[in-house]
GROMACS .gro file of C-alpha atoms in nm:
model
  127
    1MET     CA    1  -0.807   0.460  -2.349
    2GLU     CA    2  -0.486   0.286  -2.332
    3LYS     CA    3  -0.399   0.087  -1.999
    4GLN     CA    4  -0.039  -0.085  -1.878
    5ILE     CA    5   0.007  -0.315  -1.664
    6ILE     CA    6   0.269  -0.219  -1.376
    7ASN     CA    7   0.406  -0.506  -1.189
    8THR     CA    8   0.793  -0.456  -0.976
    9ASN     CA    9   1.021  -0.791  -0.847
   10ASN     CA   10   1.078  -0.511  -0.600
   11ALA     CA   11   0.718  -0.584  -0.450
   12PRO     CA   12   0.595  -0.923  -0.396
   13ALA     CA   13   0.431  -1.099  -0.690
   14PRO     CA   14   0.058  -1.080  -0.657
   15ILE     CA   15  -0.117  -1.421  -0.506
   16GLY     CA   16  -0.372  -1.430  -0.722
   17PRO     CA   17  -0.590  -1.301  -1.039
   18TYR     CA   18  -0.458  -0.896  -1.048
   19ASN     CA   19  -0.184  -0.753  -1.101
   20GLN     CA   20   0.049  -0.475  -0.883
   21SER     CA   21  -0.086  -0.234  -1.025
   22VAL     CA   22  -0.297  -0.089  -1.341
   23LYS     CA   23  -0.222   0.262  -1.513
   24ALA     CA   24  -0.452   0.426  -1.771
   25GLY     CA   25  -0.399   0.729  -1.822
   26ASN     CA   26  -0.187   0.905  -1.651
   27THR     CA   27  -0.343   0.737  -1.304
   28LEU     CA   28  -0.208   0.448  -1.112
   29TYR     CA   29  -0.413   0.189  -0.958
   30VAL     CA   30  -0.202   0.018  -0.712
   31SER     CA   31  -0.353  -0.331  -0.542
   32GLY     CA   32  -0.345  -0.308  -0.163
   33GLN     CA   33  -0.010  -0.401  -0.071
   34ILE     CA   34   0.080  -0.645   0.306
   35ALA     CA   35   0.332  -0.671   0.463
   36LEU     CA   36   0.501  -0.951   0.327
   37ASP     CA   37   0.928  -0.907   0.230
   38PRO     CA   38   0.973  -0.894  -0.127
   39VAL     CA   39   1.278  -1.077  -0.129
   40SER     CA   40   1.172  -1.334   0.194
   41GLY     CA   41   0.820  -1.443   0.114
   42GLU     CA   42   0.752  -1.421   0.466
   43LEU     CA   43   0.531  -1.213   0.673
   44ILE     CA   44   0.632  -0.963   0.834
   45LYS     CA   45   0.528  -1.069   1.215
   46SER     CA   46   0.677  -0.810   1.454
   47GLY     CA   47   0.470  -0.659   1.494
   48ILE     CA   48   0.201  -0.329   1.378
   49ILE     CA   49   0.452  -0.129   1.326
   50ASP     CA   50   0.703  -0.345   1.164
   51ALA     CA   51   0.393  -0.490   0.935
   52THR     CA   52   0.313  -0.092   0.834
   53HIS     CA   53   0.660  -0.007   0.776
   54GLN     CA   54   0.727  -0.355   0.438
   55VAL     CA   55   0.318  -0.245   0.376
   56MET     CA   56   0.405   0.133   0.269
   57LYS     CA   57   0.760   0.011   0.160
   58ASN     CA   58   0.587  -0.191  -0.152
   59LEU     CA   59   0.386   0.078  -0.211
   60GLN     CA   60   0.715   0.232  -0.280
   61ALA     CA   61   0.831   0.058  -0.495
   62VAL     CA   62   0.504  -0.052  -0.711
   63LEU     CA   63   0.462   0.386  -0.733
   64THR     CA   64   0.863   0.350  -0.796
   65ALA     CA   65   0.824   0.159  -1.145
   66ALA     CA   66   0.558   0.349  -1.191
   67GLY     CA   67   0.805   0.662  -1.201
   68LEU     CA   68   0.615   0.813  -0.908
   69GLY     CA   69   0.611   0.815  -0.594
   70PHE     CA   70   0.445   0.964  -0.306
   71GLU     CA   71   0.367   1.307  -0.353
   72HIS     CA   72   0.154   1.173  -0.696
   73VAL     CA   73  -0.077   1.015  -0.407
   74VAL     CA   74  -0.413   1.125  -0.430
   75LYS     CA   75  -0.603   0.856  -0.248
   76THR     CA   76  -0.522   0.583  -0.024
   77THR     CA   77  -0.776   0.313   0.192
   78ILE     CA   78  -0.630   0.166   0.417
   79PHE     CA   79  -0.774  -0.206   0.618
   80LEU     CA   80  -0.760  -0.254   0.942
   81THR     CA   81  -0.863  -0.571   1.114
   82ASP     CA   82  -0.892  -0.405   1.496
   83MET     CA   83  -0.922  -0.030   1.431
   84LYS     CA   84  -0.737  -0.036   1.804
   85THR     CA   85  -0.401  -0.008   1.568
   86PHE     CA   86  -0.546   0.283   1.417
   87PRO     CA   87  -0.266   0.523   1.575
   88GLN     CA   88   0.046   0.348   1.471
   89VAL     CA   89  -0.108   0.299   1.149
   90ASN     CA   90  -0.129   0.604   1.094
   91GLU     CA   91   0.195   0.760   1.309
   92VAL     CA   92   0.385   0.499   1.006
   93TYR     CA   93   0.130   0.526   0.735
   94GLY     CA   94   0.249   1.001   0.751
   95SER     CA   95   0.550   0.942   0.761
   96TYR     CA   96   0.572   0.858   0.469
   97PHE     CA   97   0.376   1.170   0.269
   98LYS     CA   98   0.573   1.544   0.275
   99GLY     CA   99   0.368   1.824   0.255
  100ASP     CA  100  -0.045   1.774   0.081
  101PHE     CA  101  -0.117   1.408   0.250
  102PRO     CA  102  -0.447   1.172   0.016
  103ALA     CA  103  -0.751   1.161   0.017
  104ARG     CA  104  -0.792   0.856   0.289
  105GLU     CA  105  -1.135   0.614   0.421
  106THR     CA  106  -1.009   0.417   0.696
  107VAL     CA  107  -1.211   0.014   0.769
  108GLU     CA  108  -1.284  -0.210   0.983
  109VAL     CA  109  -1.261  -0.596   0.789
  110SER     CA  110  -1.271  -0.879   0.955
  111GLY     CA  111  -1.040  -1.056   0.795
  112LEU     CA  112  -0.768  -0.970   0.546
  113PRO     CA  113  -0.549  -1.158   0.278
  114LYS     CA  114  -0.291  -1.421   0.472
  115GLY     CA  115  -0.379  -1.302   0.806
  116VAL     CA  116  -0.218  -0.996   0.831
  117GLU     CA  117  -0.403  -0.736   1.056
  118VAL     CA  118  -0.314  -0.384   0.772
  119GLU     CA  119  -0.329  -0.371   0.431
  120ILE     CA  120  -0.322  -0.039   0.244
  121SER     CA  121  -0.359   0.054  -0.211
  122VAL     CA  122  -0.338   0.342  -0.348
  123ILE     CA  123  -0.369   0.554  -0.641
  124ALA     CA  124  -0.163   0.812  -0.801
  125VAL     CA  125  -0.168   1.086  -1.066
  126GLY     CA  126   0.141   1.194  -1.224
  127ALA     CA  127   0.207   1.313  -1.601
   0.00000   0.00000   0.00000
C-alpha cells in the first residue's frame, strides 16, 4: 500500500520528526494538533474555548489539504491536562460536526507539548 504525506501551511508545522498527516489507501491519519496559530506561530492562551477552536481549525486545515472534511472523520482522540475542561472542549468539538459523530476517546494526561491544555488527533476515511 502506498502512503502519501500531506502537509499544509494552513496548519502549524510539525515540531518534531512527524508529518501533519499520512494517507494510506483511503484513510487519513492526522497527527495531534494543539492550539498553535499557523500564521504567527504563537500559542492561543486566551482560555480552553479559544484553544479548542484553534485546534479544530488546525485539524480542518489538514483535512482540507487532503480533500476531506469533518464529515469524513471516523475516529478522534482528545487529550486534556484537566478533565474539568471537558464540558467546554466537548461543546466546541461537537460544533464542528454535522450529523453522525465519529468514535472517540478522551483521556486526561499529565502534560502535553508546549504546555498546552488540549490536543486532538483524527482518523478520516475518504474516496
